[in-house]
Short mmCIF file of C-alpha atoms in Angstrom, two decimals:
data_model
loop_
_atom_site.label_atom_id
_atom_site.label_comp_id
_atom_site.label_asym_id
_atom_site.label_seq_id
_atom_site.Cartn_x
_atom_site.Cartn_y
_atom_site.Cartn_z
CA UNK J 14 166.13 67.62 116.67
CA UNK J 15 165.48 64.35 115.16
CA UNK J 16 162.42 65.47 113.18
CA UNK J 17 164.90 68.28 111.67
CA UNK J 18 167.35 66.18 110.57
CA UNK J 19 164.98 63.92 109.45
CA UNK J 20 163.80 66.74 107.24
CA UNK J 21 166.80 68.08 106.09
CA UNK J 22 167.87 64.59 104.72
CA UNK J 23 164.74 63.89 102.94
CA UNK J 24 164.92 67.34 101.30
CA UNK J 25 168.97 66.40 99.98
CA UNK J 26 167.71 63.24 98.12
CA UNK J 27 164.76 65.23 96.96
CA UNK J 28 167.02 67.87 95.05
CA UNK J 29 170.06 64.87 94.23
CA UNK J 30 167.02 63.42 92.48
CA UNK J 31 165.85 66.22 90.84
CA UNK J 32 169.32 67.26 89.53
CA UNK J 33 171.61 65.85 86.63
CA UNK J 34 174.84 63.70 87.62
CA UNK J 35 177.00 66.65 86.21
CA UNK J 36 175.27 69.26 88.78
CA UNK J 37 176.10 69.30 92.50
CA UNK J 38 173.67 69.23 94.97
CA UNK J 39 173.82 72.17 97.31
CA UNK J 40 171.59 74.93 99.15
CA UNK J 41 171.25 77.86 96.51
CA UNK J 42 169.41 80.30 99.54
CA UNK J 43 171.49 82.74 101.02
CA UNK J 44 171.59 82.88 104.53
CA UNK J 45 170.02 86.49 104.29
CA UNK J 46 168.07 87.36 101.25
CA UNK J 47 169.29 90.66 99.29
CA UNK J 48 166.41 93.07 98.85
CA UNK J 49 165.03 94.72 96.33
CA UNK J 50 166.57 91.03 94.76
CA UNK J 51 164.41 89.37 92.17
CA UNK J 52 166.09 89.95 88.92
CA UNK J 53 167.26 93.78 89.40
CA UNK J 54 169.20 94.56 92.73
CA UNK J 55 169.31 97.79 94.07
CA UNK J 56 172.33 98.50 92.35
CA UNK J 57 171.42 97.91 89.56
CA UNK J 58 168.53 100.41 90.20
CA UNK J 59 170.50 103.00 91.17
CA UNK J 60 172.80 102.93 87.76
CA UNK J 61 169.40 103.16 85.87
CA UNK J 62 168.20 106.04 87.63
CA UNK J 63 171.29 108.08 87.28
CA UNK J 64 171.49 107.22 83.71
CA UNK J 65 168.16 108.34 82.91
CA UNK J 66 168.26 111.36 84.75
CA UNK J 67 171.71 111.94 82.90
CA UNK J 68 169.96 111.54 79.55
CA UNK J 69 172.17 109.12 78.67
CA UNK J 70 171.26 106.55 76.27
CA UNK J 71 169.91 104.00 75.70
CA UNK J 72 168.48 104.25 79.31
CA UNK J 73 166.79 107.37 78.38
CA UNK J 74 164.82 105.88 75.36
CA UNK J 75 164.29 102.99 76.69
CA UNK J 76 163.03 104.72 79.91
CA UNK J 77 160.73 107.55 76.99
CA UNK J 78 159.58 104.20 75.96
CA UNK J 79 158.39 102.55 79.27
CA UNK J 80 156.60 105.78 80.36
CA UNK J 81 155.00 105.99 76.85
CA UNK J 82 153.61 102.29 77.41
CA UNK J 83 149.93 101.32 78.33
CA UNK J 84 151.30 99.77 81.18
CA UNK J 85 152.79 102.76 82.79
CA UNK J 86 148.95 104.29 82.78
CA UNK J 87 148.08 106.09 85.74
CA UNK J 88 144.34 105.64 84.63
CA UNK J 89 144.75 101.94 84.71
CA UNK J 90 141.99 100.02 86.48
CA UNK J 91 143.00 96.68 87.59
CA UNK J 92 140.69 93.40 86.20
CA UNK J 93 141.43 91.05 89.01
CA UNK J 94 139.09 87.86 89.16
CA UNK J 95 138.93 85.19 91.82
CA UNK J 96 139.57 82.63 89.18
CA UNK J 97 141.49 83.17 86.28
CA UNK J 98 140.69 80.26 83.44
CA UNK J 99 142.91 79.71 80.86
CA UNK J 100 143.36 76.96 78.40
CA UNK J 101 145.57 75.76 75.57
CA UNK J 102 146.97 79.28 73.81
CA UNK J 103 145.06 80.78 76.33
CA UNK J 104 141.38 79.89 75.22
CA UNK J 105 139.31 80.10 76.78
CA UNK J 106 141.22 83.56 78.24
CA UNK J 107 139.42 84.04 81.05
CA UNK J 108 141.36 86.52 83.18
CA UNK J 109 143.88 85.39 81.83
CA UNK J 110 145.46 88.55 79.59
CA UNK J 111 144.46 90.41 82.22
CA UNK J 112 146.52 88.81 84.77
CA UNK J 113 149.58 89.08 82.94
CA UNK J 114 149.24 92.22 82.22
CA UNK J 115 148.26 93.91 85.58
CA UNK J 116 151.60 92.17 86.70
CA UNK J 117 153.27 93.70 84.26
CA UNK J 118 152.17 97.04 85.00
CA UNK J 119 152.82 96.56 88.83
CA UNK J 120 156.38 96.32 87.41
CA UNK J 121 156.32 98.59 85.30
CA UNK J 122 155.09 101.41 87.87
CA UNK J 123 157.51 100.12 90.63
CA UNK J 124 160.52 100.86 87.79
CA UNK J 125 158.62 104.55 87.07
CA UNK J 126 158.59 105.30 90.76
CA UNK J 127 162.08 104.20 91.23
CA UNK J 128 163.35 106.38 88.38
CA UNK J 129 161.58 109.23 88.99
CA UNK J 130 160.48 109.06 92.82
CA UNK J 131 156.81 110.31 91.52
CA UNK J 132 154.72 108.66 94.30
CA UNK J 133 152.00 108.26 92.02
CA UNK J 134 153.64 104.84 90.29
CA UNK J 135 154.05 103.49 93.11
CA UNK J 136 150.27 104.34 94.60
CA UNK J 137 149.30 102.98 91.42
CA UNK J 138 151.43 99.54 91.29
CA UNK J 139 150.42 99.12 95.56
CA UNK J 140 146.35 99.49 94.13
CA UNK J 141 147.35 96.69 91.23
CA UNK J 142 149.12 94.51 93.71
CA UNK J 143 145.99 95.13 96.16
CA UNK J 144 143.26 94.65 93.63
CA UNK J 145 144.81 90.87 93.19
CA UNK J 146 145.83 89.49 96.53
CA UNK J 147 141.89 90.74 97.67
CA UNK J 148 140.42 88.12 95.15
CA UNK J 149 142.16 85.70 93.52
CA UNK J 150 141.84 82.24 94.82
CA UNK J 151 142.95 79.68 91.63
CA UNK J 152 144.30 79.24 88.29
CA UNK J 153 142.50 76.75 86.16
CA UNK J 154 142.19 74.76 82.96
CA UNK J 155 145.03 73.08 81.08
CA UNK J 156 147.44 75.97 80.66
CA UNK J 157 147.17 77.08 84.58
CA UNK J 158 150.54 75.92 85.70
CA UNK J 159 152.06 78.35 83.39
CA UNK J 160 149.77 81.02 83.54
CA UNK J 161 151.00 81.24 87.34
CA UNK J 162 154.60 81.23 86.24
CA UNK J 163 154.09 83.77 83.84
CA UNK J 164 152.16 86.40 86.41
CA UNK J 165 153.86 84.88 88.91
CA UNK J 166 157.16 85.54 87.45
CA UNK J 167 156.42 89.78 87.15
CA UNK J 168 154.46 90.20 90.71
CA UNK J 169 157.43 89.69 92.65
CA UNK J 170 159.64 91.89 90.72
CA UNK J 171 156.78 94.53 91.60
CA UNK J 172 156.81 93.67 94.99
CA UNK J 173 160.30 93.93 95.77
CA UNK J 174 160.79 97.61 94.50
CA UNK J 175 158.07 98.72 96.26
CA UNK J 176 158.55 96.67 99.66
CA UNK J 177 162.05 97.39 99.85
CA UNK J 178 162.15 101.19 98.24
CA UNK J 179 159.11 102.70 98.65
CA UNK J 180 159.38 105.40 101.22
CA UNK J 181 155.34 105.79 101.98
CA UNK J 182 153.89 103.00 103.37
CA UNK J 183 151.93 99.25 101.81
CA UNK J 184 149.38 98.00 104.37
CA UNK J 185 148.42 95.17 102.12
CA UNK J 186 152.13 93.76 101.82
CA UNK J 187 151.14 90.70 103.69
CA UNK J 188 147.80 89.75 102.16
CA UNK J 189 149.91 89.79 98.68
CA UNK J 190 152.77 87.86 100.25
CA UNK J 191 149.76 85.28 101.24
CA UNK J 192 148.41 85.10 97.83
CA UNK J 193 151.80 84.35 96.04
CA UNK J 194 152.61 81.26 99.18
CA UNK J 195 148.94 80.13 98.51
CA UNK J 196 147.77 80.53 94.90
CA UNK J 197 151.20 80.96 93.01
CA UNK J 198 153.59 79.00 94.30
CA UNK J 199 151.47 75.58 94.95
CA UNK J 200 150.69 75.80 91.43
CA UNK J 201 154.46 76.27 89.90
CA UNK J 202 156.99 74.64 92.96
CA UNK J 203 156.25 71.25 91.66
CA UNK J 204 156.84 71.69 87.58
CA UNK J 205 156.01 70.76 84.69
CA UNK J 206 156.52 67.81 82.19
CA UNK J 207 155.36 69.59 79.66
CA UNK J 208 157.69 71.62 76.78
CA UNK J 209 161.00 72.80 78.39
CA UNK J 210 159.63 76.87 78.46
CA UNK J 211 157.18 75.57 81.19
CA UNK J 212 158.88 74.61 83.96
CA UNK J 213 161.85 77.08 82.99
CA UNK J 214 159.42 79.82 83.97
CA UNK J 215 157.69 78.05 86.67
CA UNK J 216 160.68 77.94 88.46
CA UNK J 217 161.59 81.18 88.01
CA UNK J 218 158.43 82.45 89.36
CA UNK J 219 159.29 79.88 92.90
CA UNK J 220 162.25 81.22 92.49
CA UNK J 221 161.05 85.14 92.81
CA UNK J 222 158.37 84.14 95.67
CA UNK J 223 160.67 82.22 97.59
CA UNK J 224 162.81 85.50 97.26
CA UNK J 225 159.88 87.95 98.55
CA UNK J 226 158.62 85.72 100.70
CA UNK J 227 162.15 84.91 101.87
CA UNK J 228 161.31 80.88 101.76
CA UNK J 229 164.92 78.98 101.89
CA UNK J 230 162.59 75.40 101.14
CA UNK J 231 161.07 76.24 98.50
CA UNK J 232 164.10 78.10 97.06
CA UNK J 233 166.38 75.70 97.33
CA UNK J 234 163.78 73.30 95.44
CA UNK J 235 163.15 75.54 92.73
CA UNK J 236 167.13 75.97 92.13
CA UNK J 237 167.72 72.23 91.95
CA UNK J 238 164.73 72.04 89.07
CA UNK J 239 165.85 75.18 87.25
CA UNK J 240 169.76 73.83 86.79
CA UNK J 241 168.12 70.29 86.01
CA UNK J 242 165.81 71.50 83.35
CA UNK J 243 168.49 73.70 82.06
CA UNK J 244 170.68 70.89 81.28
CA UNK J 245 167.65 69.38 79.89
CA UNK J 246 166.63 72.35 77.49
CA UNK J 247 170.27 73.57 75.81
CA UNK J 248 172.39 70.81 74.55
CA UNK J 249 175.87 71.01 74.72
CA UNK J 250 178.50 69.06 72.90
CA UNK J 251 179.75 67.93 76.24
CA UNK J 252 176.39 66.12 76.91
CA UNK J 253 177.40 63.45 74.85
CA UNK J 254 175.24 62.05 71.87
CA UNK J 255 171.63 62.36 73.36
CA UNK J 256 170.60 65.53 75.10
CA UNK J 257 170.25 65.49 79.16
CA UNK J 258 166.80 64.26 80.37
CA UNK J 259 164.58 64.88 83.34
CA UNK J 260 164.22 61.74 84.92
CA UNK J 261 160.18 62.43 85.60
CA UNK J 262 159.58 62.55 82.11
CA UNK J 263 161.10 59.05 81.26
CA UNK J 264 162.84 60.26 77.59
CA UNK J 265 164.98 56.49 78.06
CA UNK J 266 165.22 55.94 74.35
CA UNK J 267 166.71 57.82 71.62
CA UNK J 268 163.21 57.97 69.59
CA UNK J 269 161.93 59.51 72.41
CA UNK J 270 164.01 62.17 72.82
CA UNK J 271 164.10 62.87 69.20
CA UNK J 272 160.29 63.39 69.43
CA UNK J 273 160.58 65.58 72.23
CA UNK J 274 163.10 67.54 70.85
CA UNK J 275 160.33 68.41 67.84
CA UNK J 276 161.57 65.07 65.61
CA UNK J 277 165.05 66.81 65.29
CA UNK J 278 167.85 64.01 65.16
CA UNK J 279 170.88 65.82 65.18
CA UNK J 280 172.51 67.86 68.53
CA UNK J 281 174.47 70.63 68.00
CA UNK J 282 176.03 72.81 70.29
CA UNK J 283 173.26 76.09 71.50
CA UNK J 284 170.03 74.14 70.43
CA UNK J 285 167.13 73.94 72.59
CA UNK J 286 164.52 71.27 72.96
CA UNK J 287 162.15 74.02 71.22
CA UNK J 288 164.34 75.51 68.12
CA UNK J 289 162.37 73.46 65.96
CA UNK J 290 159.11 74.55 67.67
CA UNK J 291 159.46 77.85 67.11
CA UNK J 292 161.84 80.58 68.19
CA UNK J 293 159.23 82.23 70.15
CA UNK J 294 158.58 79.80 72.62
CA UNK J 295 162.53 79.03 72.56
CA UNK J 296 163.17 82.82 73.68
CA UNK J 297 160.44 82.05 76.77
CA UNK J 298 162.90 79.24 77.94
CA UNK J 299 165.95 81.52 77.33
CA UNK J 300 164.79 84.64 79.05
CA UNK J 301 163.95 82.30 81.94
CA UNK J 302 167.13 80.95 82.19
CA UNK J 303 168.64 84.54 82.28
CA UNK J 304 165.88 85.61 84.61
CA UNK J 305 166.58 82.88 87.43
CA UNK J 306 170.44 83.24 86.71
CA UNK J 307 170.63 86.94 87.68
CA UNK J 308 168.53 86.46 90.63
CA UNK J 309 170.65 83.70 91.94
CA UNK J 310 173.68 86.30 91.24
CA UNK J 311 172.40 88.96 92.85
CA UNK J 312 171.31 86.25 96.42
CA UNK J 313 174.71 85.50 95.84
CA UNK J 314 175.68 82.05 93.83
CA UNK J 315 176.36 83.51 90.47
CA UNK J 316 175.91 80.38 87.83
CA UNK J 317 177.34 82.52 85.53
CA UNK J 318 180.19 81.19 85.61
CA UNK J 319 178.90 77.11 85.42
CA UNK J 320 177.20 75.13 82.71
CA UNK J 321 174.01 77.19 82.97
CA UNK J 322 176.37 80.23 81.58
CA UNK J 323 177.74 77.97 79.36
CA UNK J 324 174.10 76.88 77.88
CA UNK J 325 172.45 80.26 77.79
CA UNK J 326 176.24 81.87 76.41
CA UNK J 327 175.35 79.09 73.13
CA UNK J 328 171.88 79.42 73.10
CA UNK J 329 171.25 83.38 72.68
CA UNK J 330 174.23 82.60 70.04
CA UNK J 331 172.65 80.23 67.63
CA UNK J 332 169.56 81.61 68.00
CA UNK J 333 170.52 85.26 67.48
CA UNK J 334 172.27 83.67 64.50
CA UNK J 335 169.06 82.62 63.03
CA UNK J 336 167.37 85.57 64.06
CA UNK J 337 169.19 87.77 62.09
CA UNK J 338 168.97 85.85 59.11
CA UNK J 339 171.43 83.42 58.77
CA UNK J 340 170.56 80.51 55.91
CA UNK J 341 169.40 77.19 57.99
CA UNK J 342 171.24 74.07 57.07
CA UNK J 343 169.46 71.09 55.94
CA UNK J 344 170.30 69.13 59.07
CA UNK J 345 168.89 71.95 61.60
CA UNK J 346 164.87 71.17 61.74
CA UNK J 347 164.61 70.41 57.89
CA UNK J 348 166.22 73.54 56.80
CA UNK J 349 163.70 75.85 58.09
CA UNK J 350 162.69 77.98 61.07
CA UNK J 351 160.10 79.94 62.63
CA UNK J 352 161.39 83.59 63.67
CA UNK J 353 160.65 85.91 66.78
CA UNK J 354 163.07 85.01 69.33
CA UNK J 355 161.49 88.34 71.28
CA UNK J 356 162.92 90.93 73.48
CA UNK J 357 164.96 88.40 75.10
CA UNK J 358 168.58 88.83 74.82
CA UNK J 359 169.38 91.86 77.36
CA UNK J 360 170.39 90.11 80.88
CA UNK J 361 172.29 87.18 79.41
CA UNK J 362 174.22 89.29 76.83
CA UNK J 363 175.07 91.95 79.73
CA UNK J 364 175.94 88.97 82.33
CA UNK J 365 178.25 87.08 79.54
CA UNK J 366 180.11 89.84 77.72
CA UNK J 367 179.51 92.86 79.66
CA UNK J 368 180.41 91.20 83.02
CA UNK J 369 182.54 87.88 81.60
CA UNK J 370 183.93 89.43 78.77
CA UNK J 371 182.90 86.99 76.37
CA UNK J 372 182.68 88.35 72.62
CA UNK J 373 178.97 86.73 71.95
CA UNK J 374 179.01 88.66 68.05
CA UNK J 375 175.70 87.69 67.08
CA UNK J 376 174.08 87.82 70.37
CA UNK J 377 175.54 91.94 70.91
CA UNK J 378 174.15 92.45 66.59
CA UNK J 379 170.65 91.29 67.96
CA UNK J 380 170.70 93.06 71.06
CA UNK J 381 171.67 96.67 69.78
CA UNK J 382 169.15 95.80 66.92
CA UNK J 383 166.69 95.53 68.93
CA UNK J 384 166.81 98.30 71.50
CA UNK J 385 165.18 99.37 73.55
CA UNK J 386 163.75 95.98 74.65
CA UNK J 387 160.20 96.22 75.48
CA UNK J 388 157.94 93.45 76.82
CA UNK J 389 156.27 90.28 75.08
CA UNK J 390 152.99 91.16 77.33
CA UNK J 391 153.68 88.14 79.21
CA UNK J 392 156.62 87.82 81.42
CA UNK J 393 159.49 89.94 79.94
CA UNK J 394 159.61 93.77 80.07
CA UNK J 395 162.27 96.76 79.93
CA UNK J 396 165.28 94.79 80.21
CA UNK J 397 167.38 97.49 78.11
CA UNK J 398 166.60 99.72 80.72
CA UNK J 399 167.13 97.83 83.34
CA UNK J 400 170.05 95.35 82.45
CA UNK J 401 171.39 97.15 79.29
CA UNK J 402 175.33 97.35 79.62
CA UNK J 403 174.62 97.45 83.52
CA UNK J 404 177.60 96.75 85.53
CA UNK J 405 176.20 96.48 89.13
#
């Protein structure tokens, strides 16, 4: 008994540490994990499926346009490799497209077999899921960490439609379960110091294993990183005149933080530490933040409704703004920006105005713009399908 509470006090300064003064420090598990529960409940399945059998739109297209996809296949043949290399911008790219995209397509099938209860998706995401957890062992090179996150952030998605729903039966459910505890999560539970996107999907991958693999630890570690970073990645007027830091990275002057938030010296409400990186690598960090959000609704603690609403609620809106071609003031990373937010907007824009009622006008231009969503080929797929104007 001592030895437990031993534990359980060293793991409450571990997450106070990890967290900003502004967030409590609390479990995040649920006592009982929700199933299918790693971004898309059950529910949330079930108004899909009756939408696209309906024909209603824009499920139906958006479903048209996941069938019509390479990743929905049938003839796929899955690449897996014990090691997957892959370096800055993914060079060398050893394994490493190849990985991201057999995830994908795991997910992909499980949401074709859902829909349409043709056993052949989900036979075919079982042998993707299979070819994997038979042979990889490691993730290497300087971009590994998020590699893992990225893969590791689709697998479980997979996994949990096709545990949890699939009437025939997956022999090789625990093998897979032991690659994402050994070769997954090692590699993303601890995060990242790197650019904000990183660790925002590193942590949602922990977050997604710890949900399959129904892990209240690592879980509860991965929630206390994901609502520090947060804070860390969208300023807020509120945060005073410096954006939050991560205390790991030791950002302790002002010149610091400017150069970490890409030499940009003036905060305004909705920017991220990567606006004046690019918009592409901002949307990664965004869709993340949505991603891990709706999980931690559906197990139950919907943040919604806290400052990590709050963020992502100003952050899809001053970057749709952009997006859709608003001029750039001087002030805002010299006047200038680089485009492609991505397929990004979906779960945050149904969560905040959908669900919250919140009016989000550029966010809901962007979003019908843009359907139906597809996938950036690394971590983000079908979200008008499976999030647009969902209520469940």
């Amino acid at each position: 008994m001592r030895r437990t509470a031993f534990l359980v006090t060293v793991t409450a300064l571990v997450l106070g540490a990890l967290l900003p003064s502004n967030v409590p420090c609390a479990q995040a598990a649920p006592a009982t994990f929700v199933h299918p529960g790693v971004t898309v409940s059950g529910a949330q399945l079930d108004f899909v499926r009756d939408k696209v059998d309906s024909g209603a739109q824009p499920w139906n297209g958006a479903f048209e346009q996941l069938l019509a996809s390479k990743y929905a296949g049938l003839s796929r043949t899955p690449r897996p490799r014990a090691v997957v290399e892959c370096g800055s911008y993914s060079n060398p790219n050893n394994g490493c497209t190849d990985e991201r995209e057999d995830a994908i397509a795991a997910y992909t099938d499980a949401l074709a077999w859902y829909v349409t209860r043709d056993e052949r998706y989900a036979k075919k995401a079982i042998e993707l899921m299979d070819a994997w957890s038979a042979v990889l062992e490691d993730h290497t090179n300087s971009n590994a960490p998020l590699q893992a996150g990225w893969a590791g952030s689709s697998w479980p998605r997979a996994a949990e439609i096709i545990k949890y729903t699939y009437t025939g039966t997956w022999s090789g459910s625990g093998r897979f379960a032991t690659m994402l505890r050994d070769v997954y999560l090692p590699e993303v539970i601890n995060g990242s110091n790197s650019n904000g996107n990183w660790e925002l999907s590193m942590t949602e991958a922990a977050i997604g294993i710890s949900v399959f693999l129904e892990d209240r630890t690592s879980y509860d570690k991965a929630m206390a990183r994901f609502r520090a970073r947060t804070a860390a990645y969208v300023y807020l007027a509120s945060d005073g005149e410096l954006p939050k830091t991560v205390p790991s990275q030791n950002l302790n002057t002002r010149d610091k933080i400017v150069a970490y938030w890409q030499g940009q010296d003036t905060f305004v409400t909705g920017l991220t530490q990567e606006t004046c990186r690019d918009l592409a690598h901002t949307g990664y960090g965004i869709s993340a933040i949505s991603h891990v959000a709706e999980t931690s609704r559906i197990q139950g603690q919907d943040l919604y409704g806290t400052d990590v609403g709050e963020r992502l609620r100003q952050a899809l809106g001053l970057q749709a703004k952009y997006q859709l071609g608003a001029a750039v003031p001087g002030e805002l990373c010299g006047g200038s920006l680089n485009l492609g937010l991505g397929p990004v907007t979906e779960v945050g824009y149904n969560a905040l105005h959908n669900r919250l009622g919140i009016a989000m006008t550029n966010t809901r231009t962007l979003t019908l713009q843009n359907r139906p969503a597809g996938s950036n080929n690394l971590f983000v797929a079908w979200e008008t399908l499976t999030h647009g104007d969902n209520p469940a």
